[in-house]
Tab-separated table of C-alpha atoms in Angstrom:
chain	number	residue	atom	x	y	z
A	1	THR	CA	1.487	-5.123	1.453
A	2	ASN	CA	-0.862	-4.902	-1.536
A	3	LEU	CA	-1.118	-5.591	-5.244
A	4	THR	CA	-2.544	-3.003	-7.625
A	5	GLN	CA	-2.531	-2.232	-11.330
A	6	ASP	CA	1.143	-1.472	-11.899
A	7	HIS	CA	3.879	-2.846	-14.164
A	8	LEU	CA	1.294	-4.595	-16.325
A	9	ASP	CA	3.287	-3.541	-19.376
A	10	PHE	CA	5.836	-6.077	-18.119
A	11	HIS	CA	3.552	-8.745	-16.634
A	12	GLY	CA	0.687	-8.596	-19.134
A	13	GLY	CA	-2.100	-8.979	-16.556
A	14	MET	CA	-2.927	-9.052	-12.866
A	15	ASP	CA	-2.784	-12.842	-12.555
A	16	ALA	CA	0.742	-12.920	-13.954
A	17	TYR	CA	1.707	-10.054	-11.659
A	18	TYR	CA	0.219	-11.942	-8.710
A	19	ARG	CA	2.220	-15.069	-9.562
A	20	ALA	CA	5.422	-13.004	-9.663
A	21	LYS	CA	4.692	-11.580	-6.211
A	22	ARG	CA	3.675	-14.954	-4.805
A	23	ALA	CA	7.009	-16.387	-5.968
A	24	LEU	CA	8.703	-14.231	-3.321
A	25	PHE	CA	6.781	-16.121	-0.629
A	26	ASP	CA	7.512	-19.455	-2.299
A	27	GLN	CA	11.234	-18.739	-1.920
A	28	VAL	CA	11.020	-18.111	1.832
A	29	ALA	CA	10.581	-20.928	4.308
A	30	GLY	CA	10.213	-18.568	7.280
A	31	THR	CA	7.315	-16.477	8.521
A	32	ALA	CA	5.124	-14.659	6.017
A	33	VAL	CA	3.452	-11.379	7.039
A	34	ILE	CA	0.498	-10.606	4.782
A	35	ASN	CA	-2.000	-7.747	4.466
A	36	VAL	CA	-5.410	-9.406	4.198
A	37	ALA	CA	-7.150	-6.071	3.616
A	38	ASP	CA	-5.959	-6.639	0.036
A	39	PRO	CA	-7.775	-9.335	-1.986
A	40	TYR	CA	-4.522	-10.670	-3.440
A	41	GLY	CA	-3.092	-10.790	0.064
A	42	ARG	CA	-6.017	-12.974	1.061
A	43	ARG	CA	-5.204	-15.327	-1.802
A	44	ILE	CA	-1.620	-15.718	-0.630
A	45	ALA	CA	-2.710	-16.099	2.999
A	46	ALA	CA	-5.063	-18.923	2.008
A	47	GLU	CA	-2.009	-20.803	0.694
A	48	ARG	CA	0.061	-19.984	3.790
A	49	PRO	CA	-2.014	-20.974	6.852
A	50	ASP	CA	1.030	-20.337	9.059
A	51	ALA	CA	1.254	-16.685	7.968
A	52	ILE	CA	0.841	-13.682	10.234
A	53	THR	CA	-2.033	-11.675	8.758
A	54	PHE	CA	-3.184	-8.130	9.398
A	55	ASP	CA	-5.577	-5.398	8.352
A	56	GLU	CA	-6.326	-1.916	9.715
A	57	SER	CA	-7.909	-3.367	12.854
A	58	SER	CA	-4.594	-4.884	13.970
A	59	SER	CA	-3.328	-3.859	17.412
A	60	ALA	CA	0.315	-3.924	16.271
A	61	LEU	CA	0.617	-0.136	16.606
A	62	ASP	CA	-0.984	0.156	20.049
A	63	GLY	CA	1.095	2.582	22.092
A	64	ILE	CA	2.985	3.785	19.005
A	65	ASP	CA	2.676	7.345	17.710
A	66	LEU	CA	2.514	6.953	13.937
A	67	ARG	CA	3.442	10.315	12.414
A	68	LEU	CA	2.554	9.370	8.834
A	69	GLN	CA	-0.892	10.236	7.497
A	70	GLY	CA	-3.193	8.017	5.459
A	71	SER	CA	-4.589	4.521	5.899
A	72	PHE	CA	-2.029	3.150	3.439
A	73	ASN	CA	0.803	4.351	5.697
A	74	ARG	CA	-0.913	2.776	8.689
A	75	LEU	CA	-1.097	-0.579	6.895
A	76	ASN	CA	2.562	-0.358	5.867
A	77	ALA	CA	3.582	0.473	9.452
A	78	ILE	CA	1.561	-2.434	10.831
A	79	GLY	CA	3.249	-4.795	8.373
A	80	ALA	CA	6.684	-3.452	9.312
A	81	ALA	CA	5.954	-3.811	13.044
A	82	LEU	CA	4.747	-7.397	12.649
A	83	ALA	CA	7.691	-8.358	10.447
A	84	ALA	CA	10.116	-6.864	12.973
A	85	ARG	CA	8.362	-8.704	15.785
A	86	ALA	CA	8.619	-11.979	13.856
A	87	LEU	CA	12.368	-11.369	13.522
A	88	GLY	CA	12.710	-10.972	17.269
A	89	VAL	CA	13.155	-7.201	17.399
A	90	GLU	CA	12.408	-5.770	20.845
A	91	PRO	CA	9.099	-3.855	21.204
A	92	ASP	CA	10.850	-0.649	22.310
A	93	ALA	CA	13.067	-0.720	19.221
A	94	ILE	CA	10.012	-1.221	16.993
A	95	ARG	CA	8.243	1.727	18.616
A	96	GLN	CA	11.285	3.983	18.377
A	97	GLY	CA	11.865	3.008	14.760
A	98	ILE	CA	8.310	3.744	13.635
A	99	GLU	CA	8.040	6.950	15.659
A	100	SER	CA	11.310	8.237	14.170
A	101	VAL	CA	9.841	8.302	10.652
A	102	SER	CA	8.244	11.664	9.999
A	103	GLY	CA	7.889	11.202	6.249
A	104	VAL	CA	9.342	9.805	3.054
A	105	PRO	CA	10.350	12.198	0.244
A	106	GLY	CA	7.698	12.134	-2.458
A	107	ARG	CA	5.271	10.047	-0.419
A	108	PHE	CA	2.461	12.205	0.944
A	109	GLU	CA	5.143	14.803	1.576
A	110	SER	CA	4.023	18.154	2.977
A	111	ILE	CA	5.743	21.179	1.453
A	112	ASP	CA	5.834	24.215	3.728
A	113	GLU	CA	7.404	27.371	2.324
A	114	GLY	CA	5.241	29.699	4.362
A	115	GLN	CA	2.372	29.629	1.863
A	116	PRO	CA	-1.181	30.179	3.202
A	117	PHE	CA	-2.384	26.804	1.943
A	118	SER	CA	-1.358	23.153	2.219
A	119	VAL	CA	0.733	21.439	-0.450
A	120	ILE	CA	1.185	17.681	-0.600
A	121	VAL	CA	3.425	15.888	-3.086
A	122	ASP	CA	3.002	12.203	-3.807
A	123	TYR	CA	4.481	9.795	-6.332
A	124	ALA	CA	1.159	7.994	-6.854
A	125	HIS	CA	1.102	6.557	-10.372
A	126	THR	CA	-1.613	3.901	-10.257
A	127	PRO	CA	-5.408	4.220	-9.880
A	128	ASP	CA	-5.331	2.608	-6.427
A	129	SER	CA	-2.463	4.712	-5.088
A	130	LEU	CA	-4.115	7.901	-6.374
A	131	GLU	CA	-7.371	6.889	-4.704
A	132	ASN	CA	-5.613	6.315	-1.367
A	133	VAL	CA	-3.670	9.581	-1.515
A	134	LEU	CA	-6.685	11.658	-2.525
A	135	ARG	CA	-8.830	10.211	0.245
A	136	ALA	CA	-6.150	11.176	2.758
A	137	ALA	CA	-5.611	14.614	1.196
A	138	ALA	CA	-9.316	15.421	1.180
A	139	GLY	CA	-9.228	15.947	4.937
A	140	VAL	CA	-6.334	18.426	4.866
A	141	GLY	CA	-8.030	21.516	3.404
A	142	ARG	CA	-11.378	22.929	2.363
A	143	ARG	CA	-10.799	22.393	-1.357
A	144	LEU	CA	-8.720	19.789	-3.124
A	145	ILE	CA	-6.833	20.968	-6.224
A	146	VAL	CA	-4.932	18.179	-7.961
A	147	VAL	CA	-2.104	18.573	-10.468
A	148	PHE	CA	-1.185	15.206	-11.944
A	149	GLY	CA	-0.122	13.262	-15.016
A	150	ALA	CA	0.716	9.750	-16.207
A	151	GLY	CA	4.086	8.446	-17.342
A	152	GLY	CA	4.795	7.433	-20.910
A	153	ASP	CA	5.778	4.020	-22.303
A	154	ARG	CA	3.931	2.234	-19.520
A	155	ASP	CA	0.590	0.440	-19.132
A	156	ARG	CA	-1.907	2.605	-21.028
A	157	SER	CA	-4.980	0.859	-19.612
A	158	LYS	CA	-4.507	2.477	-16.198
A	159	ARG	CA	-4.583	6.046	-17.543
A	160	PRO	CA	-8.365	6.574	-17.765
A	161	LEU	CA	-8.713	4.834	-14.393
A	162	MET	CA	-6.296	7.371	-12.909
A	163	GLY	CA	-8.347	10.143	-14.464
A	164	ALA	CA	-11.560	8.740	-12.983
A	165	ALA	CA	-9.959	8.501	-9.520
A	166	VAL	CA	-8.891	12.147	-9.605
A	167	ALA	CA	-12.235	13.329	-10.971
A	168	ALA	CA	-14.053	11.530	-8.157
A	169	HIS	CA	-12.209	13.449	-5.428
A	170	ALA	CA	-10.812	16.726	-6.794
A	171	ASP	CA	-12.645	20.017	-6.618
A	172	ARG	CA	-10.375	21.117	-9.438
A	173	ALA	CA	-8.149	18.866	-11.566
A	174	ILE	CA	-5.256	20.045	-13.734
A	175	LEU	CA	-3.809	17.443	-16.068
A	176	THR	CA	-0.159	17.931	-16.999
A	177	SER	CA	2.852	16.062	-18.367
A	178	ASP	CA	4.684	13.541	-16.172
A	179	ASN	CA	7.781	11.922	-17.699
A	180	PRO	CA	6.327	11.138	-21.151
A	181	ARG	CA	9.487	9.295	-22.223
A	182	SER	CA	9.074	8.607	-25.952
A	183	GLU	CA	5.333	9.320	-26.106
A	184	ASP	CA	3.514	12.483	-27.101
A	185	PRO	CA	2.406	14.238	-23.861
A	186	GLN	CA	-0.845	15.321	-25.503
A	187	ALA	CA	-1.670	11.704	-26.405
A	188	ILE	CA	-1.075	10.626	-22.815
A	189	ALA	CA	-3.299	13.431	-21.525
A	190	THR	CA	-6.021	12.395	-23.957
A	191	ASP	CA	-5.892	8.827	-22.594
A	192	VAL	CA	-6.167	10.059	-19.000
A	193	ALA	CA	-8.993	12.476	-19.796
A	194	ARG	CA	-11.129	9.637	-21.186
A	195	GLY	CA	-11.689	8.562	-17.580
A	196	ALA	CA	-13.818	11.651	-16.933
A	197	PRO	CA	-14.474	13.710	-20.065
A	198	GLY	CA	-14.794	17.432	-19.479
A	199	ARG	CA	-13.464	17.336	-15.912
A	200	PHE	CA	-9.871	18.410	-16.551
A	201	GLU	CA	-7.976	21.559	-17.297
A	202	ILE	CA	-5.054	20.495	-19.495
A	203	GLU	CA	-1.744	22.347	-19.173
A	204	LEU	CA	1.162	20.277	-20.442
A	205	ASP	CA	3.787	22.706	-19.159
A	206	ARG	CA	4.305	21.351	-15.653
A	207	ARG	CA	5.508	24.637	-14.142
A	208	ALA	CA	2.557	26.493	-15.644
A	209	ALA	CA	0.176	23.819	-14.327
A	210	ILE	CA	1.529	24.217	-10.782
A	211	GLU	CA	1.260	27.994	-11.045
A	212	ALA	CA	-2.312	27.684	-12.334
A	213	ALA	CA	-3.230	25.608	-9.280
A	214	GLN	CA	-2.394	28.547	-7.020
A	215	ILE	CA	-5.222	30.699	-8.414
A	216	GLY	CA	-7.794	30.931	-5.657
A	217	ARG	CA	-5.208	29.554	-3.230
A	218	ALA	CA	-6.810	31.162	-0.162
A	219	HIS	CA	-9.536	28.521	-0.408
A	220	VAL	CA	-7.248	25.510	-0.817
């Protein structure tokens, strides 16, 4: 569906990561369904002229009530619909399947405990995924307060990029600890904060960071 800066601590660079993903298509003789809204998808599609390609303008979801928010969810649903169609799944079954999905835990998940403001939880852990989630979240409320962190023992080069993505969209940004593994949480936060110096409140206690985000909650 797309290829973004992730797992580079294993692959070493985007070209190597791309080759690993492309190998999946090399192993399949059947139909390839490729998102050409993504530049790496376009590269694969150029090598597979028989592929089914799509972007957000695709009509694959016409007549289907997609309950998931965000352009990234729309692209994923289009890809799923086209793949199902290529496998011979009946149109009614495709529609019912997509319409039955109201959300995925941890993926743009709305939390409603009766609070007078909106809360959205997402697993986003790359610059691109944060950008997509924040763009979608920006339309939910009047102010966007973001509590986030970066994992430890993973690609350090994406940390300041994640910070820059949050700083570009958040009205208020609280940087906290997120699974530091063997690293010092403060060192991770310092890496992230380099993406937008002076833009972050840093509270490494995750519970305290979430509680801090509720100050001024009537305007969220």
